[in-house]
Amino acid sequence: MFLKKKNSLENGAGSLISSKFFKDQHLSADFILGAIDDGVVMVDRNKVIHLFNRAAANITGWAATEAVGKDFTAIMPLIDNKGNPLPPEQHPFIQALVSGRQVRSSDCILNSRNGKQMAISVVVSPIMERPGKPADTVVAVFRDVTTEKAQEQQRSDFISTASHEMRTPITAIEGYLSLALNDKITKIDDNARKYLEKAHTSTEHLGQLFQDLLTSSKADDGRLASNPVVMEMGEVVSQVTEAEQFRAKEKNLELKYIVSSSKDVAGGKVVRPFYYCFVDPIRMNEVLQNIIDNAVKYTPEGSVTVRLTGDASTIQIQVQDTGPGIAAEDIPHLFQKFYRVDSSATRTIGGTGLGLYICKRIIELYDGRIWVESQLDHGSTFFINLPRLTTEQALQKQKNQASMVSPSVN
Ligand code: ADP
């Protein structure tokens, strides 16, 4: 039903309130705020609470009369997963006040009045939005997601345990099938060999699936081991590319590695720039292997080109192929769990649909970004951006790490 303009009140913030309906039903804004099941809190730049609805009171354990006028850090203290108070700069209310932008967080832990710790998801919006400028007032809408988080954790634990347990028998089956296929050990006819080879391929696939499931569930609940160190990206990219040469040659594909900004220095010597970053080399290997492996796997003919480039603050790795390309409607889903493109060009090629999801989770661990640009029949280019360290920063971080590892001389 459309509201008639004369019976409604446009409040200048894009909302429309039917004043007649309000009057007829004896409703007030206060009444409506009380009926909302999500906590609603308004806070000014001095951290003082000015609005606190009924749901906010239920979740935090503070009555609205107690909360209004108080500092929000006392009424809604957030803690990290070790139980320590969250540093002010990580508090979503402060972030929104300082940045003047909307801040969303789905994994805050609230220390409620009775000492109960609850998971909350929160969206904090500045009221007078002047993007980039500090806000005068922010409104936070939050809800208790403790039950959902616990269920998520249970699901993740189940997947972790199941995939871990299933890897052991799968490894044994794979081993026995390899023995059965070894003609120095067994004698089998051609038909049996054909079936055993198929069984072996499927078992390998199952093993990879369990491994990927284990890695992705660890990534989901923050248990993915990551030991970042200072490393030079050029070395890692060239090693992974080299290791993939064999598979590329098998398919008659040319696999090239180009460091784009090599430069000539006096004496005619070519020196390539050092691209330092702070990541776990094992995790970075996994990502690069996955992306280059995909490029080789999905490209029937032509070439795969790996490029390393960057500017003062960013390292960029590009993996470009001459494969079938990816349709525009598939691109937004490509980095989601289990997403596999249902096209005739790629459907028949084996995979788990978890590789790109895992890559994204890993790259995000290091504040990086991964994305793809592609067009059907025109190949694909996968991009990875990572924060770049200057040589001085790299040396300093290396020194800090060394002093943490080696015992004091005195
Ligand atoms: P998978 O194990 O299926 O390869 P990924 O998560 O690595 O899982 O990739 C998801 C899907 O993205 C693949 O199934 C494939 O359809 C598509 N894809 C990935 N890389 C490419 C590529 N270089 N060219 C075309 N399609 C690709």
XYZ file of C-alpha atoms and ligand atoms in Angstrom:
437
model
C 0.000 0.000 0.000
C 1.301 3.459 -0.861
C 1.420 6.046 1.868
C -0.233 9.346 1.126
C 2.244 12.207 1.434
C -0.037 14.335 3.694
C -0.387 11.471 6.192
C 3.275 10.740 6.335
C 6.408 12.317 7.664
C 9.569 12.163 5.589
C 12.347 12.489 8.097
C 15.175 13.620 5.834
C 17.166 10.420 6.392
C 15.486 8.466 3.624
C 12.846 6.830 5.869
C 9.107 7.414 5.614
C 6.910 7.412 8.686
C 3.106 7.320 8.390
C 2.040 9.865 11.000
C -1.656 8.874 10.724
C -0.875 5.209 11.399
C 1.309 6.246 14.342
C -1.507 8.341 15.793
C -4.176 5.677 15.188
C -2.126 2.964 16.834
C -0.800 5.216 19.627
C 2.733 4.331 18.552
C 5.877 6.235 19.308
C 9.437 5.785 18.012
C 10.339 4.655 21.521
C 7.697 1.916 21.360
C 9.028 0.690 18.022
C 12.638 0.648 19.188
C 11.501 -1.445 22.141
C 9.816 -3.950 19.819
C 12.960 -4.526 17.748
C 14.639 -7.773 18.705
C 18.140 -6.492 17.910
C 20.058 -4.304 20.337
C 20.099 -0.648 19.241
C 22.564 1.766 20.857
C 23.429 5.342 19.992
C 26.764 6.735 21.122
C 28.393 10.151 20.712
C 32.048 10.973 20.060
C 32.692 11.248 23.818
C 31.666 7.578 24.029
C 28.479 8.493 25.933
C 25.373 6.342 25.338
C 22.240 8.312 24.371
C 19.897 5.531 23.326
C 19.607 1.964 24.578
C 16.626 -0.175 23.583
C 15.051 -3.122 25.392
C 16.946 -5.772 23.405
C 20.253 -4.006 24.162
C 19.331 -4.206 27.840
C 18.459 -7.925 27.572
C 21.720 -8.770 25.804
C 24.083 -6.722 27.959
C 22.321 -7.126 31.314
C 22.224 -3.331 31.894
C 18.866 -1.545 32.220
C 18.402 1.325 29.763
C 18.131 3.758 32.705
C 21.543 2.616 33.909
C 23.210 2.602 30.495
C 22.091 5.966 29.093
C 24.592 8.664 30.009
C 27.392 6.165 30.679
C 30.564 5.383 28.699
C 29.826 2.531 26.281
C 33.160 0.840 27.061
C 31.842 0.169 30.580
C 28.415 -1.036 29.426
C 29.493 -3.020 26.371
C 33.102 -4.165 26.985
C 34.421 -6.315 24.143
C 37.158 -8.880 24.651
C 39.390 -10.917 22.346
C 39.323 -14.714 22.174
C 41.917 -14.908 24.959
C 39.654 -12.919 27.278
C 41.733 -9.703 27.126
C 39.976 -6.341 26.609
C 39.832 -5.463 22.920
C 42.272 -2.607 22.119
C 40.231 0.614 21.576
C 41.319 0.911 17.927
C 39.755 -2.517 17.226
C 36.410 -1.668 18.859
C 33.832 -1.292 16.043
C 32.183 1.733 17.787
C 35.529 3.551 17.908
C 36.391 2.516 14.361
C 33.105 3.967 13.074
C 33.495 7.157 15.169
C 37.058 7.705 13.943
C 36.549 6.773 10.292
C 33.041 8.144 9.797
C 32.255 4.934 7.890
C 30.003 1.972 8.545
C 31.785 -0.864 10.362
C 30.536 -4.463 10.428
C 31.854 -7.260 12.559
C 30.452 -10.734 13.022
C 32.903 -12.055 15.579
C 32.890 -9.745 18.576
C 32.835 -11.183 22.082
C 30.826 -9.198 24.616
C 31.572 -9.458 28.311
C 28.052 -9.001 29.663
C 27.192 -7.558 33.077
C 26.819 -10.970 34.719
C 30.238 -12.071 33.391
C 28.733 -14.231 30.633
C 30.711 -14.006 27.403
C 28.571 -13.933 24.293
C 29.306 -13.784 20.597
C 27.694 -10.765 18.966
C 27.479 -9.496 15.428
C 27.331 -5.733 15.091
C 26.817 -3.076 12.421
C 27.823 0.444 13.457
C 26.690 3.303 11.229
C 27.646 6.972 11.513
C 24.578 9.218 11.711
C 25.948 12.313 10.012
C 27.878 10.597 7.308
C 30.765 12.593 5.946
C 32.895 9.767 4.526
C 36.473 9.905 5.695
C 35.710 12.444 8.482
C 35.162 11.435 12.128
C 31.488 10.928 13.009
C 29.646 12.916 15.703
C 27.303 10.083 16.581
C 27.017 6.423 15.651
C 24.158 3.950 15.878
C 24.993 0.315 16.511
C 22.628 -2.557 15.835
C 23.771 -5.818 17.379
C 22.526 -9.303 18.143
C 23.503 -12.278 20.226
C 24.887 -14.964 17.860
C 26.317 -17.253 20.551
C 24.098 -20.223 19.577
C 24.815 -19.843 15.848
C 28.571 -19.588 16.515
C 28.488 -22.705 18.728
C 26.605 -24.627 16.010
C 29.089 -23.403 13.396
C 31.931 -24.575 15.629
C 30.299 -28.005 16.059
C 29.882 -28.377 12.302
C 33.460 -27.343 11.722
C 34.736 -29.731 14.434
C 32.775 -32.572 12.866
C 34.186 -31.881 9.390
C 37.699 -31.611 10.831
C 37.474 -34.862 12.776
C 35.725 -36.777 9.996
C 38.188 -35.676 7.312
C 41.137 -36.339 9.579
C 39.896 -39.843 10.461
C 39.036 -40.711 6.875
C 42.417 -39.749 5.497
C 44.070 -42.713 7.230
C 42.047 -45.523 5.569
C 42.131 -43.660 2.247
C 45.937 -43.544 2.380
C 45.981 -47.293 3.083
C 43.615 -48.057 0.169
C 45.712 -45.861 -2.135
C 48.858 -47.709 -1.047
C 47.342 -51.164 -1.649
C 46.007 -50.110 -5.059
C 49.507 -48.881 -6.003
C 50.926 -52.255 -4.941
C 48.259 -54.096 -6.958
C 49.172 -52.016 -10.011
C 52.907 -52.638 -9.627
C 53.788 -55.393 -12.138
C 56.965 -56.251 -10.220
C 54.740 -57.415 -7.366
C 51.506 -58.672 -8.922
C 50.255 -60.203 -12.151
C 46.872 -58.876 -13.284
C 45.059 -58.963 -16.610
C 44.405 -55.804 -18.674
C 40.777 -55.504 -17.606
C 41.641 -55.691 -13.911
C 44.420 -53.101 -14.454
C 41.931 -50.719 -16.113
C 39.507 -51.010 -13.165
C 42.230 -50.703 -10.555
C 43.631 -47.597 -12.288
C 40.163 -46.012 -12.152
C 39.832 -46.962 -8.487
C 43.285 -45.482 -7.844
C 42.372 -42.161 -9.517
C 39.118 -41.930 -7.534
C 40.896 -42.712 -4.278
C 43.460 -39.983 -4.988
C 40.574 -37.583 -5.583
C 38.916 -38.615 -2.318
C 42.214 -38.139 -0.462
C 42.551 -34.626 -1.934
C 38.941 -33.847 -0.989
C 39.501 -34.821 2.651
C 42.745 -32.849 2.734
C 40.995 -29.756 1.295
C 38.054 -30.184 3.695
C 40.436 -30.321 6.631
C 42.326 -27.224 5.444
C 39.145 -25.240 4.742
C 37.546 -26.078 8.101
C 40.780 -25.020 9.832
C 40.744 -21.786 7.824
C 37.101 -21.214 8.836
C 37.749 -21.299 12.546
C 41.162 -19.632 12.528
C 43.167 -22.818 13.203
C 45.134 -22.739 9.962
C 48.773 -22.781 11.033
C 50.580 -19.722 9.745
C 54.134 -18.798 10.656
C 54.863 -15.676 8.645
C 58.472 -14.752 7.983
C 60.133 -12.199 5.748
C 60.454 -13.763 2.322
C 61.355 -12.677 -1.156
C 58.408 -13.413 -3.408
C 60.531 -13.761 -6.573
C 62.190 -16.887 -5.178
C 58.915 -18.556 -4.208
C 57.160 -17.760 -7.488
C 60.073 -19.029 -9.575
C 60.333 -22.253 -7.518
C 56.628 -23.047 -7.812
C 56.606 -22.224 -11.538
C 59.621 -24.467 -12.050
C 57.929 -27.326 -10.202
C 54.852 -26.976 -12.468
C 56.936 -27.167 -15.690
C 56.638 -30.949 -15.768
C 52.842 -30.911 -15.803
C 52.788 -28.112 -18.393
C 55.159 -30.061 -20.685
C 52.938 -33.152 -20.356
C 50.132 -31.068 -21.897
C 52.365 -29.321 -24.429
C 51.749 -25.968 -22.779
C 54.322 -23.214 -22.570
C 54.762 -22.060 -18.960
C 56.548 -18.693 -18.740
C 57.738 -16.721 -15.738
C 58.280 -12.979 -16.146
C 59.465 -10.523 -13.525
C 58.101 -7.405 -15.168
C 60.219 -4.631 -13.769
C 63.738 -5.984 -14.242
C 66.139 -3.120 -14.818
C 69.539 -2.602 -16.379
C 72.244 -1.247 -14.138
C 75.771 -0.048 -14.920
C 77.902 -2.786 -16.429
C 75.013 -4.296 -18.347
C 74.036 -6.530 -15.439
C 70.317 -7.192 -15.115
C 69.095 -6.931 -11.570
C 65.551 -7.768 -10.682
C 63.879 -5.901 -7.811
C 63.409 -7.674 -4.502
C 59.775 -8.164 -3.585
C 59.811 -8.653 0.179
C 56.687 -9.592 2.092
C 55.688 -11.109 5.432
C 53.916 -14.418 4.809
C 54.220 -18.120 5.627
C 56.203 -19.678 2.726
C 54.342 -23.002 3.046
C 50.943 -21.305 2.784
C 52.144 -19.091 -0.083
C 53.392 -22.177 -1.902
C 49.956 -23.765 -1.532
C 48.265 -20.710 -3.043
C 50.617 -20.353 -6.001
C 50.615 -24.080 -6.685
C 46.825 -24.077 -6.713
C 46.462 -21.123 -9.074
C 49.189 -22.241 -11.503
C 47.973 -25.831 -11.279
C 44.428 -24.683 -12.180
C 45.743 -22.636 -15.111
C 47.606 -25.693 -16.444
C 44.715 -28.054 -15.658
C 41.973 -26.005 -17.339
C 44.007 -24.828 -20.382
C 43.866 -27.325 -23.253
C 46.419 -25.544 -25.456
C 48.541 -22.413 -25.620
C 50.393 -20.969 -22.671
C 50.361 -20.013 -19.025
C 52.243 -16.863 -18.035
C 53.210 -16.090 -14.464
C 54.167 -12.452 -13.827
C 55.593 -10.817 -10.770
C 55.281 -7.071 -10.513
C 54.451 -4.367 -7.990
C 54.858 -0.829 -6.782
C 56.302 0.671 -3.597
C 53.573 -0.743 -1.349
C 52.127 -3.737 -3.204
C 53.372 -6.967 -4.716
C 51.258 -8.335 -7.537
C 51.349 -11.877 -8.917
C 49.432 -12.561 -12.120
C 48.702 -15.985 -13.579
C 47.350 -15.668 -17.094
C 46.184 -18.565 -19.250
C 44.824 -19.116 -22.742
C 42.158 -21.512 -21.452
C 38.360 -21.517 -21.851
C 37.792 -18.418 -19.681
C 35.069 -18.043 -17.059
C 31.546 -16.714 -17.677
C 30.685 -13.375 -16.023
C 27.906 -14.995 -13.927
C 30.350 -17.536 -12.428
C 33.049 -15.036 -11.446
C 31.361 -13.722 -8.238
C 31.003 -17.311 -6.936
C 34.398 -18.669 -7.918
C 36.036 -18.211 -4.506
C 33.122 -19.798 -2.621
C 33.314 -23.245 -1.062
C 32.624 -26.145 -3.472
C 31.901 -23.865 -6.434
C 32.802 -25.507 -9.710
C 31.893 -24.013 -13.066
C 29.355 -26.182 -14.833
C 30.674 -25.673 -18.369
C 31.498 -28.350 -20.888
C 35.115 -27.105 -20.976
C 35.844 -27.663 -17.283
C 33.142 -30.015 -15.911
C 34.944 -33.196 -16.847
C 38.241 -32.111 -15.270
C 38.644 -33.423 -11.722
C 38.672 -31.084 -8.732
C 37.103 -30.425 -5.353
C 35.928 -26.815 -5.733
C 37.756 -25.924 -2.512
C 41.116 -24.755 -3.881
C 40.220 -21.132 -4.626
C 38.276 -20.817 -1.366
C 41.374 -21.934 0.557
C 43.584 -19.569 -1.493
C 41.333 -16.625 -0.603
C 41.356 -17.466 3.105
C 45.161 -17.721 3.075
C 45.726 -14.485 1.144
C 43.355 -12.648 3.505
C 45.467 -13.857 6.456
C 48.211 -11.584 5.101
C 45.931 -8.600 4.313
C 46.097 -9.400 0.627
C 43.502 -9.708 -2.105
C 42.879 -12.336 -4.771
C 40.580 -11.967 -7.760
C 40.106 -13.027 -11.353
C 39.517 -11.214 -14.611
C 38.207 -13.409 -17.360
C 36.046 -13.612 -20.428
C 34.648 -16.735 -22.043
C 36.948 -17.992 -24.826
C 39.574 -15.356 -23.986
C 41.435 -17.015 -21.118
C 41.653 -15.974 -17.475
C 44.059 -13.966 -15.350
C 44.195 -14.534 -11.596
C 45.647 -11.651 -9.554
C 47.126 -11.733 -6.067
C 48.042 -8.500 -4.282
C 50.088 -8.570 -1.081
C 51.517 -5.768 1.040
C 55.151 -5.147 0.078
C 57.905 -4.477 2.618
C 60.705 -2.046 1.820
C 64.224 -3.493 2.102
C 64.646 -1.564 5.400
C 61.379 -2.945 6.799
C 62.346 -6.455 5.701
C 65.749 -6.200 7.405
C 64.224 -4.769 10.567
C 61.603 -7.540 10.750
C 64.310 -10.149 10.134
C 66.400 -8.674 12.965
C 63.373 -8.681 15.296
C 62.649 -12.299 14.451
C 66.267 -13.339 14.924
C 66.401 -11.666 18.351
C 63.226 -13.513 19.362
C 64.588 -16.884 18.226
C 68.217 -16.724 19.419
C 68.847 -16.796 23.171
C 70.367 -13.711 24.761
C 74.194 -13.727 24.824
C 74.436 -12.235 28.288
P 38.840 -27.206 -8.394
O 39.402 -28.221 -7.457
O 37.513 -27.585 -8.943
O 39.826 -26.812 -9.448
P 39.027 -24.489 -7.457
O 38.386 -23.869 -6.257
O 40.488 -24.426 -7.567
O 38.511 -25.979 -7.468
O 38.374 -23.831 -8.745
C 36.959 -23.642 -8.784
C 36.464 -23.665 -10.207
O 36.914 -22.497 -10.888
C 36.983 -24.822 -11.027
O 36.176 -25.965 -10.850
C 36.885 -24.279 -12.443
O 35.569 -24.463 -12.930
C 37.116 -22.769 -12.259
N 38.509 -22.381 -12.595
C 39.552 -22.223 -11.741
N 40.648 -21.817 -12.382
C 40.319 -21.719 -13.694
C 41.036 -21.357 -14.891
N 42.317 -20.993 -14.845
N 40.346 -21.362 -16.047
C 39.038 -21.713 -16.109
N 38.317 -22.079 -15.016
C 38.948 -22.089 -13.833
